[in-house]
Amino acid sequence: MKKNIFLFVADQMRNDSLAHMGNPAAITPNLDALVDEGVSFENAYCQNPVCVPSRNSFLTGLYPHVGGHRTMHYLQRDDEPNILKEMKNNGYEVIWIGRNDVVPADRKKTDYCDEYYDGVLDENTRDAENSEVDHGATMNEASKKLQEKMLSGDNYYSFYMGKLPDGEGYGKTDWNCVEKALDYIDRRSQEKSDKPFFVYCTIAFPHPPYACEDPWYSSIDRHLLPKRRPNIKDVPNKASMLYGINQKQQLDNWTESRFDELRATYLAMVSRFDAQLGLIKDKLKATNLYDDTSLIVFSDHGDYTGDYSITEKVQNCFEDPISNVPLLIKPAKSIAVVPRISKAQVELLDLPTTIAALADFDLSYTQFGKSLLPVLAGQEIHKDAVFCEGGRIHGETQAMELGHGPSSPYWPRLSTQYSEGPEHTKAVMCKMGDYKYIMRLYELDELYYLKEDPMELNNLAVKPEYQEMLQEMKNRVTQFYMETTDFVPNKRDKR
């Protein structure tokens, strides 16, 4: 009998925000406990550091460049493959809860799932045809006051809101999504259906604005926060995009204590996500579904959270805070597993073929992921290199995401994207072991030796003694593009 699969997905969670990944201030007991039952991947990387391109990649197994998914405004075409479609076509009841960022709002979701909840629908509504998703924060009066405070002074572009009075305003949609997931688990346990389920529950936290209610907000010990990466204006030979954002976000005069409050609030949001995961785990156990369910927890990308005196993320930079993401897999009991923290290099686009392997079928299309089942069983060698990519060529105005003025908190990043200088141009990251290389189309390449320089401050690409390593990485990028530039569709057309 096929086993159930449950995906619980964060938005903008960095890998080093978890306690078992070494963050002394993090409070993530439920995520940490999964290490005793499954595998947590220390070197998991997204394929683009913003929402839409990343989600298009991890739901298809295709790199962003294959289908041109390099902006927030170009979602899946109706003829593109998707693991949700695959699961539905292979006998699973597919339940989609929460964020979209994949299917255009004018298209029905019936090809992708049996039921869809956006987190704000009437509690009795289960509608796979509904395509309207509220991506904005639900705001009550208290939340609005905090937002108004955020949009003032040198706080304007920081995304910092702080302590929420309760969970009823901003952030409420996540609680709605978790409640829907719990209700579905209850319903399935009572139905006694022979049909396996695939739940894709994807929520908003810890995506900025940085805000959280108690008990999580007050639980983070500010004195335990790890060291912040230094201001980007004091670090030479980095991407021009970072310097542009830093200049416009105007956080250079913030005190360390202000950054600590922002960072602690972010960790509180992560801790709230962890508590919600605990509710899902407990419900699966209470309904006797836990052993027969593979639980996969991850994030679409990360967040700078004050590192380099920058908040939020960017499309064409690849420092670990935004590209290295949590990925934890607790397989169903019948699946072989050696519980541990794995150092294997993996990519989020490995998920579709891994999910298909867990469900015991082959994907119906060509893709570039590699099943993680051997790694779950104890293998530590998975991929020699992992990749993340983004940006555009000059003149590609459709990829600029035009239309945001200075009143938007996203303006520092987006206005820098509008430049026809090198800021928003194409780049690709290649990580091989302890070396991370970034090839840039119109500006200086980057090379970091992460073992000695985990904060990615010393660009070795400018040093003569590293030119041989630089060329090796360039060759690997060439091979990567040769292997993945396109794929021939499986369906033939009439000539």
Short mmCIF file of C-alpha atoms in Angstrom, two decimals:
data_model
loop_
_atom_site.label_atom_id
_atom_site.label_comp_id
_atom_site.label_asym_id
_atom_site.label_seq_id
_atom_site.Cartn_x
_atom_site.Cartn_y
_atom_site.Cartn_z
CA MET A 1 0.00 0.00 0.00
CA LYS A 2 1.34 3.44 -0.93
CA LYS A 3 2.29 5.71 1.96
CA ASN A 4 1.14 9.25 2.63
CA ILE A 5 3.38 12.28 2.07
CA PHE A 6 3.11 15.61 3.91
CA LEU A 7 5.12 18.69 2.86
CA PHE A 8 5.32 21.51 5.41
CA VAL A 9 7.00 24.51 3.82
CA ALA A 10 8.32 27.73 5.33
CA ASP A 11 8.88 30.96 3.42
CA GLN A 12 12.26 32.67 3.75
CA MET A 13 13.79 30.45 6.47
CA ARG A 14 17.57 30.22 6.56
CA ASN A 15 19.26 26.96 7.52
CA ASP A 16 21.24 28.46 10.39
CA SER A 17 18.03 29.52 12.16
CA LEU A 18 17.66 26.00 13.59
CA ALA A 19 19.08 24.92 16.95
CA HIS A 20 20.47 21.63 15.67
CA MET A 21 22.31 23.56 12.95
CA GLY A 22 24.26 25.39 15.64
CA ASN A 23 22.26 28.53 16.39
CA PRO A 24 22.48 28.98 20.19
CA ALA A 25 19.50 31.39 20.27
CA ALA A 26 17.15 29.23 18.19
CA ILE A 27 14.26 27.33 19.82
CA THR A 28 13.22 24.60 17.37
CA PRO A 29 12.56 21.39 19.37
CA ASN A 30 10.22 19.78 16.83
CA LEU A 31 12.56 20.32 13.90
CA ASP A 32 15.49 19.14 16.03
CA ALA A 33 13.63 15.98 17.05
CA LEU A 34 13.25 14.96 13.40
CA VAL A 35 17.00 14.29 13.34
CA ASP A 36 16.31 11.26 15.55
CA GLU A 37 13.84 9.87 13.00
CA GLY A 38 15.09 11.11 9.65
CA VAL A 39 17.72 13.25 7.96
CA SER A 40 18.41 16.97 8.20
CA PHE A 41 20.50 18.24 5.28
CA GLU A 42 23.22 20.69 6.29
CA ASN A 43 24.07 21.53 2.68
CA ALA A 44 20.65 21.95 1.06
CA TYR A 45 20.39 24.81 -1.45
CA CYS A 46 17.49 26.45 -3.25
CA GLN A 47 17.79 27.11 -6.99
CA ASN A 48 16.81 30.79 -6.80
CA PRO A 49 16.71 32.99 -3.69
CA VAL A 50 13.21 34.44 -4.22
CA CYS A 51 9.77 32.82 -4.02
CA VAL A 52 8.34 32.29 -7.51
CA PRO A 53 11.47 30.99 -9.30
CA SER A 54 12.35 28.77 -6.35
CA ARG A 55 8.87 27.24 -6.09
CA ASN A 56 8.69 26.65 -9.83
CA SER A 57 11.98 24.81 -9.51
CA PHE A 58 11.31 22.63 -6.45
CA LEU A 59 7.87 21.63 -7.72
CA THR A 60 9.18 20.60 -11.15
CA GLY A 61 12.79 19.48 -10.74
CA LEU A 62 13.82 22.02 -13.40
CA TYR A 63 16.30 24.85 -12.95
CA PRO A 64 14.92 28.40 -13.30
CA HIS A 65 16.76 28.99 -16.60
CA VAL A 66 15.07 26.01 -18.30
CA GLY A 67 11.63 27.65 -18.46
CA GLY A 68 12.61 31.29 -18.02
CA HIS A 69 11.34 31.42 -14.43
CA ARG A 70 13.62 34.20 -13.21
CA THR A 71 11.16 36.77 -11.87
CA MET A 72 8.19 37.06 -9.51
CA HIS A 73 5.82 37.81 -12.40
CA TYR A 74 6.13 34.74 -14.63
CA LEU A 75 4.44 31.65 -13.20
CA GLN A 76 3.88 28.17 -14.60
CA ARG A 77 2.44 27.70 -18.05
CA ASP A 78 -0.37 25.18 -18.25
CA ASP A 79 1.74 22.71 -20.25
CA GLU A 80 4.60 22.63 -17.72
CA PRO A 81 5.04 19.60 -15.45
CA ASN A 82 4.56 19.77 -11.70
CA ILE A 83 4.82 17.25 -8.85
CA LEU A 84 1.28 18.14 -7.72
CA LYS A 85 -0.08 17.06 -11.11
CA GLU A 86 2.07 13.93 -11.02
CA MET A 87 0.79 12.91 -7.59
CA LYS A 88 -2.83 13.46 -8.59
CA ASN A 89 -2.34 11.44 -11.78
CA ASN A 90 -0.78 8.60 -9.79
CA GLY A 91 -3.65 7.94 -7.42
CA TYR A 92 -3.02 10.40 -4.58
CA GLU A 93 -5.56 12.70 -3.01
CA VAL A 94 -3.75 16.02 -3.32
CA ILE A 95 -4.48 18.77 -0.79
CA TRP A 96 -2.92 22.20 -1.37
CA ILE A 97 -2.96 24.56 1.61
CA GLY A 98 -1.56 28.08 1.74
CA ARG A 99 0.75 30.04 -0.53
CA ASN A 100 0.65 29.81 -4.29
CA ASP A 101 3.38 31.69 -6.22
CA VAL A 102 3.18 28.94 -8.87
CA VAL A 103 -0.15 28.92 -10.73
CA PRO A 104 -1.43 32.18 -12.32
CA ALA A 105 -4.43 33.66 -10.52
CA ASP A 106 -6.66 33.36 -13.61
CA ARG A 107 -6.19 29.57 -13.83
CA LYS A 108 -8.10 26.92 -11.89
CA LYS A 109 -6.14 24.55 -9.69
CA THR A 110 -8.14 21.43 -10.52
CA ASP A 111 -5.25 19.99 -12.55
CA TYR A 112 -3.00 20.26 -9.51
CA CYS A 113 -5.08 19.23 -6.53
CA ASP A 114 -8.38 17.85 -5.27
CA GLU A 115 -8.83 20.55 -2.65
CA TYR A 116 -7.29 23.99 -2.18
CA TYR A 117 -7.32 26.38 0.79
CA ASP A 118 -5.67 29.81 0.67
CA GLY A 119 -5.77 30.46 4.41
CA VAL A 120 -8.54 33.08 4.24
CA LEU A 121 -11.45 31.16 2.69
CA ASP A 122 -14.58 30.49 4.67
CA GLU A 123 -13.88 27.54 6.98
CA ASN A 124 -16.43 25.36 5.22
CA THR A 125 -15.06 26.04 1.73
CA ARG A 126 -12.92 23.45 -0.02
CA ASP A 127 -12.46 24.65 -3.58
CA ALA A 128 -9.78 23.48 -6.01
CA GLU A 129 -11.20 25.90 -8.59
CA ASN A 130 -10.56 28.93 -6.41
CA SER A 131 -7.55 30.85 -7.72
CA GLU A 132 -7.56 33.98 -5.60
CA VAL A 133 -4.81 34.02 -3.00
CA ASP A 134 -4.26 36.76 -0.44
CA HIS A 135 -0.49 37.12 -0.33
CA GLY A 136 -0.73 40.22 1.84
CA ALA A 137 -0.65 40.12 5.59
CA THR A 138 -4.03 39.96 7.29
CA MET A 139 -4.13 43.15 9.33
CA ASN A 140 -6.27 44.02 12.33
CA GLU A 141 -6.03 47.46 13.94
CA ALA A 142 -3.12 46.48 16.19
CA SER A 143 -1.17 45.08 13.23
CA LYS A 144 -1.85 48.22 11.21
CA LYS A 145 -0.40 50.40 13.99
CA LEU A 146 2.78 48.30 14.02
CA GLN A 147 2.99 48.53 10.24
CA GLU A 148 2.62 52.32 10.39
CA LYS A 149 5.46 52.42 12.92
CA MET A 150 7.55 50.25 10.60
CA LEU A 151 6.96 52.63 7.69
CA SER A 152 8.60 55.60 9.42
CA GLY A 153 12.07 57.10 9.89
CA ASP A 154 15.11 54.89 9.42
CA ASN A 155 12.86 51.90 10.11
CA TYR A 156 11.00 52.36 6.81
CA TYR A 157 12.84 49.80 4.70
CA SER A 158 13.84 47.44 7.51
CA PHE A 159 10.66 45.26 7.54
CA TYR A 160 10.84 45.32 11.35
CA MET A 161 7.46 45.39 13.17
CA GLY A 162 8.27 43.65 16.46
CA LYS A 163 5.94 42.18 19.04
CA LEU A 164 2.43 41.34 17.92
CA PRO A 165 -0.27 41.69 20.60
CA ASP A 166 -1.85 38.37 19.55
CA GLY A 167 -2.14 35.98 16.62
CA GLU A 168 -5.35 37.46 15.25
CA GLY A 169 -3.99 40.05 12.82
CA TYR A 170 -0.76 39.76 10.88
CA GLY A 171 0.22 36.09 10.69
CA LYS A 172 -3.31 34.78 11.19
CA THR A 173 -3.39 33.16 7.74
CA ASP A 174 -0.68 30.72 8.83
CA TRP A 175 -2.76 29.61 11.81
CA ASN A 176 -5.72 29.17 9.44
CA CYS A 177 -3.58 26.99 7.15
CA VAL A 178 -2.35 24.82 10.01
CA GLU A 179 -5.92 24.44 11.28
CA LYS A 180 -7.01 23.28 7.82
CA ALA A 181 -4.19 20.75 7.77
CA LEU A 182 -5.17 19.41 11.20
CA ASP A 183 -8.83 19.23 10.15
CA TYR A 184 -7.88 17.31 7.02
CA ILE A 185 -5.81 14.79 9.00
CA ASP A 186 -8.79 14.25 11.32
CA ARG A 187 -11.14 13.82 8.38
CA ARG A 188 -8.85 11.32 6.65
CA SER A 189 -8.47 9.24 9.80
CA GLN A 190 -12.26 8.98 10.06
CA GLU A 191 -12.84 8.22 6.39
CA LYS A 192 -10.56 5.17 6.43
CA SER A 193 -9.84 5.71 2.74
CA ASP A 194 -7.49 3.40 0.86
CA LYS A 195 -6.33 6.34 -1.25
CA PRO A 196 -3.02 7.81 -0.03
CA PHE A 197 -2.80 11.55 0.55
CA PHE A 198 -0.28 14.17 -0.52
CA VAL A 199 -0.54 17.40 1.47
CA TYR A 200 1.35 20.50 0.30
CA CYS A 201 1.00 22.95 3.21
CA THR A 202 3.03 26.08 2.57
CA ILE A 203 2.81 29.00 4.98
CA ALA A 204 4.20 32.55 5.16
CA PHE A 205 6.43 32.72 8.27
CA PRO A 206 9.22 33.74 8.73
CA HIS A 207 8.83 35.94 5.63
CA PRO A 208 9.09 39.64 6.58
CA PRO A 209 7.71 41.85 8.02
CA TYR A 210 9.56 40.59 11.09
CA ALA A 211 6.80 40.29 13.70
CA CYS A 212 5.60 37.64 16.14
CA GLU A 213 3.36 37.24 19.16
CA ASP A 214 4.16 35.73 22.54
CA PRO A 215 5.15 33.24 23.79
CA TRP A 216 7.58 33.06 20.87
CA TYR A 217 8.55 36.74 20.70
CA SER A 218 9.77 36.84 24.33
CA SER A 219 11.33 33.38 24.31
CA ILE A 220 14.46 34.25 22.28
CA ASP A 221 17.48 35.19 24.40
CA ARG A 222 19.01 38.20 22.67
CA HIS A 223 22.35 37.55 24.40
CA LEU A 224 22.72 34.20 22.63
CA LEU A 225 22.43 35.53 19.07
CA PRO A 226 25.39 34.53 16.86
CA LYS A 227 27.63 37.20 15.39
CA ARG A 228 26.14 39.23 12.54
CA ARG A 229 27.96 39.53 9.21
CA PRO A 230 29.63 42.96 8.85
CA ASN A 231 28.19 45.88 6.90
CA ILE A 232 28.50 45.26 3.16
CA LYS A 233 29.93 48.76 2.60
CA ASP A 234 33.04 47.62 4.49
CA VAL A 235 33.46 44.41 2.43
CA PRO A 236 35.17 44.77 -0.98
CA ASN A 237 34.61 42.83 -4.20
CA LYS A 238 31.02 41.78 -3.57
CA ALA A 239 28.01 42.07 -5.92
CA SER A 240 26.93 45.62 -6.79
CA MET A 241 23.34 44.63 -6.03
CA LEU A 242 24.18 44.37 -2.33
CA TYR A 243 25.82 47.78 -2.19
CA GLY A 244 22.79 49.33 -3.94
CA ILE A 245 20.28 47.79 -1.53
CA ASN A 246 22.37 48.70 1.51
CA GLN A 247 22.58 52.33 0.44
CA LYS A 248 18.80 52.60 -0.02
CA GLN A 249 17.67 50.61 3.02
CA GLN A 250 19.51 53.12 5.22
CA LEU A 251 20.29 50.78 8.10
CA ASP A 252 23.94 51.80 8.51
CA ASN A 253 23.21 53.87 11.62
CA TRP A 254 21.27 51.15 13.38
CA THR A 255 22.76 50.07 16.70
CA GLU A 256 23.64 46.44 17.26
CA SER A 257 20.81 46.18 19.78
CA ARG A 258 18.28 47.19 17.11
CA PHE A 259 19.60 44.55 14.76
CA ASP A 260 19.44 42.08 17.65
CA GLU A 261 15.75 42.82 18.13
CA LEU A 262 15.08 42.27 14.43
CA ARG A 263 17.08 39.03 14.38
CA ALA A 264 15.46 37.74 17.57
CA THR A 265 12.00 38.48 16.16
CA TYR A 266 12.89 36.50 13.05
CA LEU A 267 14.00 33.55 15.22
CA ALA A 268 10.71 33.86 17.11
CA MET A 269 8.86 33.49 13.80
CA VAL A 270 10.94 30.36 13.10
CA SER A 271 10.08 29.06 16.56
CA ARG A 272 6.38 29.63 15.88
CA PHE A 273 6.72 27.64 12.65
CA ASP A 274 8.37 24.89 14.72
CA ALA A 275 5.44 24.88 17.16
CA GLN A 276 3.00 24.56 14.26
CA LEU A 277 5.03 21.63 12.94
CA GLY A 278 4.65 20.10 16.41
CA LEU A 279 0.86 20.36 16.12
CA ILE A 280 0.95 18.54 12.79
CA LYS A 281 3.25 15.81 14.12
CA ASP A 282 1.03 15.33 17.18
CA LYS A 283 -2.10 15.12 15.06
CA LEU A 284 -0.56 12.53 12.74
CA LYS A 285 0.42 10.48 15.79
CA ALA A 286 -2.96 10.84 17.49
CA THR A 287 -4.71 9.59 14.35
CA ASN A 288 -2.24 6.70 13.87
CA LEU A 289 -1.07 8.15 10.52
CA TYR A 290 2.44 9.19 11.53
CA ASP A 291 4.23 5.91 10.82
CA ASP A 292 2.61 5.66 7.38
CA THR A 293 3.45 9.26 6.42
CA SER A 294 6.67 10.69 5.04
CA LEU A 295 7.10 14.20 6.47
CA ILE A 296 9.21 16.66 4.46
CA VAL A 297 9.98 20.10 5.92
CA PHE A 298 11.88 22.82 4.08
CA SER A 299 11.90 26.47 2.99
CA ASP A 300 11.81 28.04 -0.45
CA HIS A 301 14.82 30.30 0.27
CA GLY A 302 16.42 32.26 3.11
CA ASP A 303 16.73 35.83 4.40
CA TYR A 304 19.62 38.22 5.12
CA THR A 305 18.05 39.25 8.46
CA GLY A 306 20.52 42.09 9.04
CA ASP A 307 23.63 40.31 7.77
CA TYR A 308 25.72 42.80 5.78
CA SER A 309 23.27 45.43 7.21
CA ILE A 310 20.67 44.22 4.70
CA THR A 311 17.24 42.70 5.27
CA GLU A 312 15.01 40.51 3.11
CA LYS A 313 16.53 38.83 0.01
CA VAL A 314 17.71 39.44 -3.56
CA GLN A 315 17.32 37.60 -6.87
CA ASN A 316 20.92 37.30 -8.03
CA CYS A 317 23.09 36.93 -4.92
CA PHE A 318 23.79 33.63 -3.24
CA GLU A 319 25.29 34.04 0.23
CA ASP A 320 24.34 31.19 2.56
CA PRO A 321 21.75 33.23 4.54
CA ILE A 322 19.52 33.33 1.44
CA SER A 323 20.52 30.19 -0.50
CA ASN A 324 21.24 27.56 2.18
CA VAL A 325 17.86 26.34 3.45
CA PRO A 326 16.48 23.83 5.96
CA LEU A 327 15.52 20.47 4.49
CA LEU A 328 14.42 17.62 6.75
CA ILE A 329 12.89 14.31 5.70
CA LYS A 330 11.27 11.86 8.12
CA PRO A 331 10.27 8.93 5.90
CA ALA A 332 7.42 6.53 6.51
CA LYS A 333 8.47 3.54 8.62
CA SER A 334 8.81 1.20 5.66
CA ILE A 335 11.50 3.43 4.07
CA ALA A 336 15.14 2.74 5.00
CA VAL A 337 16.73 5.59 6.96
CA VAL A 338 19.86 6.30 9.00
CA PRO A 339 18.82 9.25 11.22
CA ARG A 340 21.43 12.05 11.29
CA ILE A 341 22.52 15.44 10.09
CA SER A 342 23.87 14.79 6.59
CA LYS A 343 26.63 16.79 4.90
CA ALA A 344 25.60 15.57 1.44
CA GLN A 345 25.19 18.40 -1.07
CA VAL A 346 21.55 18.47 -2.18
CA GLU A 347 19.19 20.78 -4.05
CA LEU A 348 15.51 21.53 -3.54
CA LEU A 349 14.88 20.40 -7.11
CA ASP A 350 15.75 16.90 -5.89
CA LEU A 351 12.34 16.85 -4.22
CA PRO A 352 10.03 15.83 -7.11
CA THR A 353 11.97 12.70 -7.99
CA THR A 354 12.40 11.91 -4.28
CA ILE A 355 8.65 12.26 -3.72
CA ALA A 356 7.96 10.07 -6.75
CA ALA A 357 10.36 7.44 -5.37
CA LEU A 358 8.59 7.55 -1.99
CA ALA A 359 5.30 7.08 -3.86
CA ASP A 360 6.76 4.27 -5.98
CA PHE A 361 6.29 5.70 -9.48
CA ASP A 362 8.45 7.31 -12.16
CA LEU A 363 7.99 10.93 -13.14
CA SER A 364 6.44 11.31 -16.59
CA TYR A 365 8.90 13.95 -17.79
CA THR A 366 12.62 14.71 -17.99
CA GLN A 367 13.94 16.66 -15.00
CA PHE A 368 17.27 17.28 -13.26
CA GLY A 369 16.70 16.19 -9.67
CA LYS A 370 18.23 13.10 -8.10
CA SER A 371 16.39 10.93 -5.58
CA LEU A 372 17.43 11.43 -1.97
CA LEU A 373 16.36 7.93 -0.89
CA PRO A 374 19.95 6.59 -1.01
CA VAL A 375 21.05 9.47 1.24
CA LEU A 376 18.23 8.70 3.66
CA ALA A 377 19.52 5.13 3.79
CA GLY A 378 23.02 6.28 4.76
CA GLN A 379 24.86 7.32 1.58
CA GLU A 380 26.76 10.61 2.00
CA ILE A 381 27.82 11.27 -1.60
CA HIS A 382 24.92 12.74 -3.57
CA LYS A 383 26.01 15.52 -5.95
CA ASP A 384 29.48 16.88 -6.63
CA ALA A 385 28.02 20.37 -7.13
CA VAL A 386 24.85 22.32 -6.36
CA PHE A 387 23.60 25.44 -8.16
CA CYS A 388 21.55 28.57 -7.58
CA GLU A 389 20.92 31.19 -10.24
CA GLY A 390 19.16 34.43 -11.07
CA GLY A 391 19.25 37.85 -12.70
CA ARG A 392 18.72 39.02 -16.29
CA ILE A 393 20.49 40.32 -19.36
CA HIS A 394 20.56 44.01 -20.25
CA GLY A 395 17.37 45.21 -21.92
CA GLU A 396 15.19 42.50 -20.37
CA THR A 397 12.65 44.98 -19.02
CA GLN A 398 10.02 42.27 -18.47
CA ALA A 399 12.30 40.83 -15.78
CA MET A 400 12.76 44.11 -13.87
CA GLU A 401 9.47 43.81 -11.94
CA LEU A 402 8.65 47.44 -12.63
CA GLY A 403 5.93 49.40 -10.88
CA HIS A 404 7.05 49.89 -7.27
CA GLY A 405 7.71 53.38 -5.92
CA PRO A 406 9.56 54.58 -2.80
CA SER A 407 6.43 54.03 -0.67
CA SER A 408 6.94 50.26 -0.98
CA PRO A 409 9.25 48.69 1.62
CA TYR A 410 10.59 46.59 -1.25
CA TRP A 411 11.73 49.71 -3.13
CA PRO A 412 15.47 49.45 -2.21
CA ARG A 413 15.74 46.07 -3.92
CA LEU A 414 13.29 46.67 -6.75
CA SER A 415 14.59 50.10 -7.73
CA THR A 416 18.09 48.65 -7.85
CA GLN A 417 16.73 45.95 -10.17
CA TYR A 418 15.53 48.68 -12.54
CA SER A 419 19.10 49.82 -13.16
CA GLU A 420 20.73 48.93 -16.47
CA GLY A 421 24.06 48.74 -14.70
CA PRO A 422 25.43 45.40 -13.48
CA GLU A 423 23.25 45.22 -10.34
CA HIS A 424 20.42 42.92 -11.46
CA THR A 425 22.25 40.97 -14.13
CA LYS A 426 22.69 37.24 -14.61
CA ALA A 427 24.72 35.16 -12.20
CA VAL A 428 25.02 31.52 -11.20
CA MET A 429 26.38 29.96 -8.02
CA CYS A 430 28.25 26.66 -8.06
CA LYS A 431 29.13 25.11 -4.71
CA MET A 432 31.56 22.19 -4.67
CA GLY A 433 32.50 21.04 -1.19
CA ASP A 434 33.94 23.96 0.75
CA TYR A 435 34.27 26.22 -2.29
CA LYS A 436 31.52 28.48 -3.55
CA TYR A 437 31.92 30.12 -6.96
CA ILE A 438 29.64 32.78 -8.48
CA MET A 439 29.94 33.51 -12.19
CA ARG A 440 28.62 36.98 -13.08
CA LEU A 441 27.83 38.05 -16.62
CA TYR A 442 28.65 41.76 -16.34
CA GLU A 443 30.78 42.17 -13.21
CA LEU A 444 33.42 40.57 -11.02
CA ASP A 445 33.15 36.84 -10.31
CA GLU A 446 33.29 35.60 -6.72
CA LEU A 447 35.03 32.66 -5.06
CA TYR A 448 34.90 31.78 -1.35
CA TYR A 449 36.55 29.08 0.74
CA LEU A 450 33.74 28.50 3.22
CA LYS A 451 35.77 26.41 5.65
CA GLU A 452 37.95 29.40 6.52
CA ASP A 453 35.54 32.16 5.45
CA PRO A 454 31.98 31.11 6.40
CA MET A 455 30.75 34.72 6.25
CA GLU A 456 31.82 35.00 2.59
CA LEU A 457 33.88 38.16 3.06
CA ASN A 458 37.12 37.37 1.21
CA ASN A 459 36.59 37.12 -2.55
CA LEU A 460 39.41 34.82 -3.76
CA ALA A 461 38.54 35.35 -7.42
CA VAL A 462 40.83 38.41 -7.45
CA LYS A 463 43.85 36.46 -6.14
CA PRO A 464 46.36 34.94 -8.61
CA GLU A 465 46.96 31.83 -6.49
CA TYR A 466 43.30 30.78 -6.86
CA GLN A 467 43.03 31.02 -10.64
CA GLU A 468 43.35 27.25 -11.12
CA MET A 469 40.46 26.61 -8.71
CA LEU A 470 38.50 29.39 -10.41
CA GLN A 471 38.94 27.71 -13.79
CA GLU A 472 37.84 24.33 -12.37
CA MET A 473 34.65 25.93 -11.12
CA LYS A 474 34.08 27.69 -14.46
CA ASN A 475 34.40 24.33 -16.21
CA ARG A 476 31.81 22.81 -13.87
CA VAL A 477 29.37 25.65 -14.63
CA THR A 478 29.88 25.04 -18.36
CA GLN A 479 29.04 21.35 -17.86
CA PHE A 480 25.99 22.34 -15.79
CA TYR A 481 24.56 24.47 -18.57
CA MET A 482 25.37 21.86 -21.21
CA GLU A 483 23.42 19.28 -19.20
CA THR A 484 20.42 21.44 -18.33
CA THR A 485 19.96 24.24 -20.89
CA ASP A 486 16.72 22.71 -22.13
CA PHE A 487 14.86 19.42 -22.30
CA VAL A 488 12.80 17.85 -25.05
CA PRO A 489 9.12 17.58 -24.00
CA ASN A 490 7.88 14.02 -23.62
CA LYS A 491 4.77 14.68 -25.71
CA ARG A 492 5.35 14.71 -29.48
CA ASP A 493 3.63 17.24 -31.70
CA LYS A 494 2.09 16.51 -35.12
CA ARG A 495 4.15 17.86 -37.99
#
